[in-house]
Amino acid sequence: MLHPRVPLALALAVGLVTTTAAPALAADAPPAQPMTVGSALAPGNSGFFSVTGQAAGTASGDPGAYGENVDDQREMFWDGDDKDGRFADVSGQTPQEPKGGVRIYSDDKGVPVVYGDTAYDTWFGAGYAAGQQRLFLADAVRRLGRGTFAELVGPSGVPADVQARTLTYSQADYDAMFAALPQSSKEVVEGYAAGMDAWIQHVRTTPSDLPAEYVLLSSLPAAWTVTDTLAAGVLITRTVASAGGDEFREVETLRALGGLSGLGAYTDLRWQSDEKATVSVPPSEGRFDNAVVPPAQRDAVLRTSAAYALALPPELASGPGTGAFPVPEVPEGAGLPPLVRSSLAGVAETLVAWGNGLHGGSYAFAVAPERTSTGAAMLVSGPQLGYSYPTQLWEVEVHGGGYDARGSTVPGLPTVGIGYGKRVAWGLTTGNSKTIDSFIETTRRATDGTLEYLHKGSWKKADCRTETVRYRTAQQGVPVGPAVLTQDAEVCRTVHGPVVAYSEDGTKARSVQYAMYRRELETVNGILQWNRADDLAEFEQGMRMVTWNENTVYADADGRIAYWHPGLFPVRSASWDSRFPAPGTGEHDTRGVLPFEQMPHVVDPAVGYVANWNGKPAVGWIDEYLEPASSRSGGKAQRVQVIHDLLAAESRLTPERLQQVEYRLGNVDQRVPEFKGLLTSLTGRTAEQRAAIALLRAWDGTTYGPGAGTSEGDYTDETVTDGPAKTLWMRYMDDLRDVVLASVPEDVRLQSDAVASHVYDASPADNLVLRVLAPSRSALRPSRDYLAGGTAADAMLTALDRSIAALTSEYGADPATWRAPHERRPIESLTGVIGPSLTMPYMDRGSWVHVVAFSQRVARPPTRVTPQPRPATGQLPATGLAEGLAGLAALLLVGTVWLRRRPSRT
């Protein structure tokens, strides 16, 4: 029986299920791999919810009932287990054959295994399989990229569409970018688009295979084009692999600290370089300098830049290009019941929260043969893009046309972005170096109304066009009917980049310049080279092609390991502080990009391992993108230190221990290495202090373990609590921050303590506290006496007293009763409606994890490619993913009317 809230449209579609005959048995075999691979993608690889699956899952409450391979890796992942991730043995299977030359198999966890006679065929199969498992998500990605979301969501999607049109490309731009690709990349993109479109054409006439989201929307997916694939790639490249453009956040922080009089406190919290910060390139392997302002001039340049920024009109912080475009008003249709309206609001909150977590971070590390029991290299990668039904990542395996690779990617993208081939493996983490800059243009309107701006002494016409956004009408937020309404928006670009905001008096505008402008697709060339590579030299060829800023950690069967912090990094003005927006009149323009060889990297480091968790890449590399939740500014306390400590303790790492290390790093408080010893070295002045210190002294920093808190290991039990030591620790770290930084305004203090989805990470505020309590752990000195004449011990014990008092008040005087609820990790349906929604115990691990241990080391002389000069850069547009996903929320709200109310969350 259908759930009572399943709409009639869904019920009618259930009866239209059709079947297709299976093709003949085929025989394909993968190449040999000298490695073992364990991988897990939680909660499962499929995101396809059929009408019948939605009805079954809603009625039963069982996440697995929603569809095959939707939820079959969740508990395995939380247990710390994995599946065999090596190239799949498909012997005896009957493949799908959507066209001649394409054969699609599947492993027992639903990972598509694609064989093609040519490269085109191989990627046709990948696109077809992506459509089968992730069509709705891929559709959302391409619509966010192209600025066509309002055609589905109605007027609420118009601001996101205007933003996308402002920041991205016209059809002519995409055509030119595609024409510039090498033929080998063109056939991959064309094959993938054709495969995705073939599945779309199938579901448009086969209701049983149409995702339930479209049934709820009374809609069908549009045809998929090459431009859709390009736009999806541009969107992901910009939102995950570039950073910056947030200079007005720094302006507001400085303003909250008192303006120019607060520059000392500002630099305490937003420093650019600490020579003792934890880094990925071992200091003994060299330093990489990107600072251009001479040391003797930095204070003066900072003061000049800050004074200019503080005087700017605050409305330049937001505008049409940041998503702040007005929502068109439409006549209200029939009213919705209050219960439905409240449900829709709850789903919106769920989706926006999911979107904000997508840029969380990732970890990866490689271990050299001399530090392993096998005498071969090992690698771990854990990209962190949250958990949902389905997750943003999708696992696939491809063979044919020179490609042999398996790993994860975003549906809609024709690459294996993170993974491994026959003899190589790699992981990616967001680089967080600043590659987006704001320029303040001096503007005016010509007599014909066109926008002009002043640059290098002359007035220039901005490159402007009118974009027309189509949208559906809506009845109290629910889109109805075809997209027949339109909204025009002027989109302009200066020599620096797209104009995103204007001053009220029209004399100033903010443009944003991106280092990757019109060069995003070069990254596709690089990743496809990785998907063909067999050794370090071939892989490095791909590294030289990528233009994005994604840290890359590498290992191979030859025993080589490496790390790169790649991409196009602008050489900025030596007379401006890049933390603040710069005048656009020409004197502070960027001057090309750093050569590949000057970007941070290391090959075969002497220490025998290399790791990154979105932190500072190397000594000498200054931080310019200072988002606290992205581990910037970088200090000694950073989450990658946990990986360093775990690897340093392993002189002969076994494959089994490698898996344990990966699990451990996500279940330990990452502040413990620097902060715990400072407190536990004290004896305490009272009995209560001594008891609390003893409690922490006996604790090893573990935050969670398999089945923690329940004898049955019921992960959905939201009553599970932490132990007394962790409960005390979490309270103490907050109290310590507030005691030491009491002179900092509370809003700035809390903002600087933001860690986003990394609950146990050390924030910039924590690093300032560390600098105050243990000056030897930093090369910087605070601008003031934050302890007000007291000692570090005084501050720590005062904070401890606060914690003891608070916990005693809440739980009682006996520390054994101090048990706070363990943090929960939501695994929401992307819509809050279609598919399951539940929570799991919090862990700071990857969305998709792969653990690779090479089992064979082949002696080869190292080979290196000849360095090639990199062309000059222009600018690159970027889309704000959080703002775009706010538009996605409007689309996905609809089904709540019929299916269910969002359950409350702990």
XYZ file of C-alpha atoms in Angstrom, residues 55-501:
447
model
C 6.535 4.538 -1.889
C 8.173 1.455 -0.351
C 10.749 3.430 1.607
C 8.257 5.968 2.884
C 5.879 3.228 4.008
C 8.506 1.040 5.709
C 10.931 3.627 7.064
C 13.798 1.373 5.942
C 16.435 3.418 4.050
C 17.388 0.359 2.003
C 13.815 -0.002 0.732
C 14.063 3.227 -1.258
C 16.193 1.618 -3.925
C 19.033 -0.729 -4.754
C 22.479 0.465 -3.651
C 20.996 3.563 -2.019
C 22.002 2.650 1.540
C 24.256 -0.418 1.359
C 27.547 1.270 2.375
C 26.420 3.441 5.283
C 26.886 1.072 8.211
C 29.979 -0.455 6.597
C 31.518 3.003 6.432
C 30.666 3.889 10.040
C 32.118 0.560 11.196
C 35.423 1.440 9.550
C 35.073 -1.352 6.982
C 35.234 -1.104 3.228
C 34.580 -2.969 -0.003
C 37.119 -4.375 -2.456
C 37.756 -1.392 -4.668
C 40.088 -2.979 -7.192
C 39.075 -3.158 -10.836
C 36.012 -5.392 -10.824
C 35.933 -8.938 -12.134
C 32.814 -8.913 -14.312
C 33.226 -12.371 -15.766
C 29.893 -14.134 -15.974
C 27.886 -10.915 -15.902
C 25.491 -9.841 -18.618
C 26.191 -6.214 -19.532
C 23.862 -3.460 -20.613
C 24.608 -2.374 -24.173
C 22.999 1.023 -24.726
C 24.783 1.308 -28.071
C 27.259 -0.636 -30.114
C 30.734 -0.613 -28.565
C 29.484 0.131 -25.023
C 29.098 -2.443 -22.256
C 28.084 -1.529 -18.710
C 28.487 -3.970 -15.814
C 28.170 -3.416 -12.063
C 29.899 -4.630 -8.930
C 27.960 -5.820 -5.886
C 27.704 -2.274 -4.489
C 26.250 -0.829 -7.663
C 29.431 0.773 -8.992
C 29.109 0.911 -12.805
C 31.961 -0.791 -14.656
C 32.109 0.591 -18.187
C 33.921 -0.946 -21.138
C 34.096 0.822 -24.484
C 35.633 0.021 -27.835
C 36.809 3.641 -28.166
C 37.278 6.608 -25.867
C 33.968 8.015 -27.109
C 32.234 4.747 -26.348
C 33.800 4.475 -22.891
C 32.658 7.899 -21.795
C 29.282 7.454 -23.485
C 28.832 4.525 -21.120
C 29.949 6.642 -18.142
C 27.425 9.331 -19.016
C 24.668 6.785 -19.497
C 25.431 5.139 -16.138
C 25.561 8.533 -14.404
C 22.116 9.269 -15.750
C 20.794 5.955 -14.472
C 22.012 6.513 -10.902
C 22.292 10.287 -10.469
C 20.156 12.056 -13.083
C 18.385 14.480 -10.784
C 21.611 15.596 -9.095
C 23.382 15.968 -12.443
C 20.445 18.015 -13.706
C 20.672 20.279 -10.666
C 24.414 20.768 -11.200
C 24.045 21.725 -14.853
C 21.134 24.096 -14.145
C 23.093 25.815 -11.395
C 26.009 26.142 -13.788
C 23.983 27.477 -16.717
C 21.622 29.711 -14.768
C 18.397 27.949 -15.755
C 17.133 26.866 -12.369
C 14.168 29.208 -12.271
C 12.722 27.288 -15.211
C 12.009 24.586 -12.647
C 11.795 26.355 -9.292
C 9.939 29.486 -10.263
C 10.681 33.077 -9.201
C 12.741 32.092 -6.147
C 15.380 30.728 -8.516
C 15.832 33.983 -10.419
C 18.531 35.482 -8.111
C 20.721 32.391 -8.451
C 20.217 32.363 -12.223
C 21.158 36.033 -12.527
C 24.263 35.339 -10.457
C 25.231 32.416 -12.668
C 24.664 34.430 -15.859
C 26.755 37.263 -14.405
C 29.674 35.088 -13.435
C 29.753 32.490 -16.178
C 29.828 32.356 -19.934
C 27.683 32.966 -22.964
C 27.051 30.205 -25.484
C 29.659 31.781 -27.751
C 32.199 31.633 -24.905
C 31.485 27.956 -24.293
C 31.750 27.215 -28.006
C 35.177 28.862 -28.135
C 36.379 27.050 -25.007
C 35.253 23.707 -26.402
C 36.914 24.405 -29.755
C 40.212 24.997 -27.927
C 40.206 21.519 -26.367
C 42.416 18.822 -27.904
C 40.543 16.239 -29.959
C 41.128 13.593 -27.288
C 39.210 15.678 -24.738
C 36.497 16.644 -27.202
C 35.568 13.041 -27.881
C 35.363 12.351 -24.138
C 33.058 15.320 -23.539
C 30.934 14.533 -26.588
C 30.652 10.868 -25.670
C 29.679 11.620 -22.082
C 27.042 14.179 -23.125
C 25.608 11.769 -25.679
C 25.419 8.997 -23.087
C 23.690 11.201 -20.523
C 21.246 12.409 -23.157
C 20.503 8.868 -24.317
C 19.362 7.993 -20.806
C 17.301 11.185 -20.593
C 15.538 10.343 -23.840
C 14.829 6.898 -22.393
C 13.280 8.169 -19.149
C 11.173 10.738 -20.990
C 9.232 7.818 -22.447
C 9.686 5.255 -19.672
C 7.917 6.386 -16.469
C 9.286 3.509 -14.389
C 12.821 4.864 -14.838
C 11.943 8.522 -14.288
C 13.269 9.792 -10.933
C 10.412 10.538 -8.551
C 11.566 14.154 -8.179
C 10.381 14.881 -11.717
C 7.012 13.284 -11.057
C 6.535 15.563 -8.076
C 7.453 18.562 -10.227
C 5.202 17.469 -13.091
C 8.308 17.916 -15.210
C 10.711 16.034 -17.452
C 14.491 16.454 -17.713
C 15.616 18.494 -20.694
C 17.989 17.111 -23.312
C 21.661 17.080 -22.284
C 24.180 18.948 -24.439
C 27.931 19.377 -24.602
C 27.471 22.857 -23.131
C 25.691 21.333 -20.150
C 28.757 19.199 -19.460
C 31.056 22.200 -19.806
C 28.892 24.340 -17.501
C 28.799 21.576 -14.874
C 32.584 21.418 -14.980
C 32.952 25.177 -14.649
C 30.569 25.219 -11.672
C 32.396 22.524 -9.728
C 35.831 23.913 -10.601
C 34.866 27.321 -9.271
C 33.000 26.300 -6.150
C 35.328 23.575 -4.877
C 38.707 24.408 -6.395
C 39.034 28.179 -6.096
C 38.811 30.641 -3.216
C 38.640 34.355 -2.592
C 36.433 37.295 -3.474
C 35.427 37.667 0.192
C 37.403 40.791 0.945
C 34.380 42.611 2.358
C 34.217 39.997 5.123
C 37.660 41.219 6.157
C 36.503 44.820 5.985
C 33.620 44.084 8.369
C 35.910 42.166 10.732
C 38.305 45.099 10.881
C 35.407 47.491 11.389
C 34.132 45.384 14.316
C 37.606 45.562 15.885
C 37.601 49.353 15.800
C 38.799 50.184 12.309
C 42.377 51.317 11.896
C 42.860 51.373 15.660
C 42.118 47.628 15.656
C 44.749 46.631 13.088
C 46.836 44.925 15.763
C 43.986 42.676 16.854
C 43.062 42.135 13.201
C 46.508 40.829 12.321
C 46.500 38.679 15.453
C 43.380 36.930 14.149
C 43.965 37.246 10.393
C 47.698 36.775 10.026
C 49.232 35.853 6.681
C 52.310 33.855 7.538
C 53.512 31.965 10.590
C 56.853 30.323 9.872
C 56.096 27.651 12.485
C 52.711 26.710 11.041
C 52.064 23.071 10.213
C 52.589 22.550 6.477
C 52.454 19.776 3.884
C 55.849 20.247 2.222
C 58.358 19.336 4.951
C 60.390 22.468 5.812
C 63.585 20.520 5.152
C 62.467 20.114 1.519
C 62.432 23.863 0.920
C 60.184 26.907 1.064
C 57.851 28.442 -1.501
C 57.338 32.198 -1.349
C 54.327 33.928 -2.874
C 54.544 37.210 -0.955
C 55.178 40.243 -3.155
C 54.978 43.131 -0.645
C 58.505 43.859 0.689
C 58.738 43.033 4.418
C 59.760 46.561 5.352
C 56.653 47.992 3.670
C 54.014 45.528 4.859
C 52.715 47.555 7.795
C 52.390 50.707 5.701
C 50.758 48.842 2.824
C 48.323 47.186 5.218
C 47.325 50.517 6.742
C 46.846 52.169 3.332
C 44.807 49.243 2.008
C 42.684 49.027 5.145
C 41.933 52.780 5.159
C 40.793 52.596 1.534
C 38.590 49.554 2.182
C 36.948 51.021 5.293
C 35.841 54.067 3.262
C 34.095 52.036 0.541
C 30.294 52.001 0.260
C 29.124 48.878 2.139
C 26.617 48.003 -0.618
C 29.552 46.889 -2.784
C 29.651 43.736 -0.656
C 26.554 42.312 -2.356
C 24.697 42.697 -5.604
C 23.285 40.796 -8.596
C 26.545 38.895 -9.038
C 26.484 37.649 -5.449
C 22.909 36.363 -5.569
C 21.350 39.560 -4.152
C 18.941 40.088 -7.046
C 15.283 40.744 -6.171
C 12.844 37.861 -6.508
C 10.188 38.789 -9.060
C 6.709 39.200 -7.676
C 4.039 36.967 -9.165
C 0.314 36.792 -8.450
C -0.427 34.412 -5.594
C -2.469 31.395 -6.547
C -4.567 29.241 -4.284
C -3.216 29.260 -0.749
C -1.423 26.293 0.761
C -2.376 24.889 4.174
C -0.258 26.154 7.111
C 1.113 22.629 7.721
C 2.414 22.487 4.152
C 3.975 25.945 4.375
C 5.841 25.045 7.567
C 7.021 21.777 6.038
C 8.351 23.617 2.995
C 10.292 25.999 5.235
C 11.842 23.064 7.088
C 12.962 21.434 3.867
C 14.531 24.713 2.706
C 16.602 24.862 5.891
C 17.726 21.275 5.366
C 18.856 21.855 1.807
C 20.643 25.125 2.429
C 22.532 23.526 5.330
C 23.532 20.676 3.036
C 24.744 23.136 0.425
C 26.791 25.111 2.916
C 28.600 21.914 3.942
C 29.744 20.976 0.466
C 32.937 23.018 0.693
C 34.008 21.377 3.934
C 37.429 19.990 3.117
C 39.298 16.774 2.358
C 42.338 14.834 3.479
C 44.919 12.771 1.629
C 48.294 11.275 2.480
C 50.917 9.014 0.912
C 53.576 6.845 2.547
C 56.888 5.915 0.916
C 58.128 2.281 0.661
C 60.787 2.715 3.356
C 58.047 3.294 5.931
C 55.791 0.354 4.976
C 55.893 -3.343 5.808
C 55.464 -4.269 2.146
C 58.277 -2.132 0.781
C 55.750 -0.458 -1.503
C 53.958 2.876 -1.415
C 50.540 3.462 0.162
C 47.914 6.187 -0.191
C 44.706 7.311 1.516
C 42.202 9.828 0.183
C 39.061 11.126 1.868
C 37.283 13.903 -0.075
C 34.832 15.603 2.288
C 31.671 16.887 0.623
C 29.170 15.917 3.272
C 26.703 13.047 3.443
C 23.273 12.963 1.876
C 20.913 10.765 -0.112
C 22.685 10.766 -2.484
C 26.083 12.225 -1.750
C 27.557 14.651 -4.277
C 30.237 12.124 -5.242
C 29.583 9.128 -7.479
C 31.846 6.108 -8.003
C 32.538 4.674 -11.474
C 35.090 2.463 -13.270
C 36.076 2.939 -16.925
C 38.075 0.885 -19.431
C 38.668 1.608 -23.080
C 40.230 4.045 -25.506
C 43.379 4.247 -23.400
C 41.532 4.850 -20.123
C 41.714 2.503 -17.151
C 40.577 4.196 -13.950
C 38.234 3.867 -11.020
C 37.205 6.416 -8.440
C 34.792 9.207 -7.679
C 33.510 12.199 -9.586
C 30.567 14.586 -9.582
C 27.673 13.403 -11.775
C 27.767 15.391 -14.989
C 31.577 15.485 -15.229
C 33.425 13.202 -17.692
C 36.426 12.284 -15.549
C 37.498 10.067 -12.693
C 38.462 13.016 -10.539
C 39.806 11.163 -7.483
C 40.942 7.556 -7.597
C 43.451 5.209 -9.173
C 44.512 3.548 -12.375
C 46.553 0.448 -13.193
C 49.680 1.584 -11.370
C 48.974 5.025 -9.886
C 46.669 6.467 -7.217
C 45.858 10.019 -6.204
C 43.762 12.089 -3.816
C 42.563 15.699 -3.898
C 41.910 18.323 -1.223
C 40.720 21.899 -1.654
C 43.754 24.176 -1.815
C 42.229 27.364 -0.353
C 44.850 29.658 -1.845
C 43.322 32.950 -2.956
C 42.720 32.945 -6.705
C 39.795 35.416 -6.784
C 40.325 39.166 -6.269
C 37.899 42.071 -5.910
C 38.592 45.320 -7.740
C 36.689 48.550 -7.144
C 35.944 50.225 -10.454
C 35.332 53.942 -10.866
C 32.221 54.044 -13.042
C 29.798 56.280 -14.901
C 26.995 55.943 -17.420
C 27.527 57.306 -20.913
C 24.811 59.386 -22.560
C 23.439 56.246 -24.213
C 23.229 54.517 -20.820
C 26.164 52.139 -21.310
C 28.484 51.448 -18.380
C 31.975 52.920 -18.487
C 34.886 52.503 -16.094
C 38.192 54.288 -15.535
C 41.301 52.225 -16.192
C 44.860 53.420 -16.678
C 43.777 57.019 -17.164
C 41.037 56.502 -19.742
C 37.347 55.677 -19.713
C 36.527 52.312 -21.235
C 33.216 50.758 -22.174
C 32.290 47.715 -20.136
C 31.389 44.593 -22.077
C 27.672 44.349 -21.310
C 24.815 42.178 -22.512
C 21.238 41.532 -21.467
C 20.470 38.093 -20.095
C 16.868 36.916 -20.061
C 16.011 34.471 -17.284
C 12.926 32.351 -17.820
C 10.923 31.145 -14.840
C 7.700 29.426 -13.865
C 5.039 31.071 -11.785
C 4.552 29.793 -8.243
C 1.754 29.378 -5.765
C 3.149 30.070 -2.281
C 6.569 28.757 -3.304
C 5.346 25.763 -5.354
C 6.258 26.157 -9.063
C 3.466 25.477 -11.532
C 3.037 25.604 -15.275
C 5.628 26.175 -17.993
C 8.492 28.676 -17.768
C 6.788 31.481 -19.684
C 7.683 34.420 -17.430
C 10.928 36.327 -17.984
C 13.303 38.600 -16.087
C 15.973 40.646 -17.863
C 19.282 41.439 -16.193
C 22.221 43.510 -17.378
C 25.466 41.555 -17.175
C 28.718 43.518 -17.487
C 32.414 42.744 -17.461
C 35.448 45.005 -17.055
C 39.076 44.238 -17.797
C 39.206 42.592 -14.368
C 36.115 40.427 -14.609
C 32.342 40.362 -14.090
C 30.722 43.237 -12.231
C 28.926 41.803 -9.202
C 27.769 44.892 -7.276
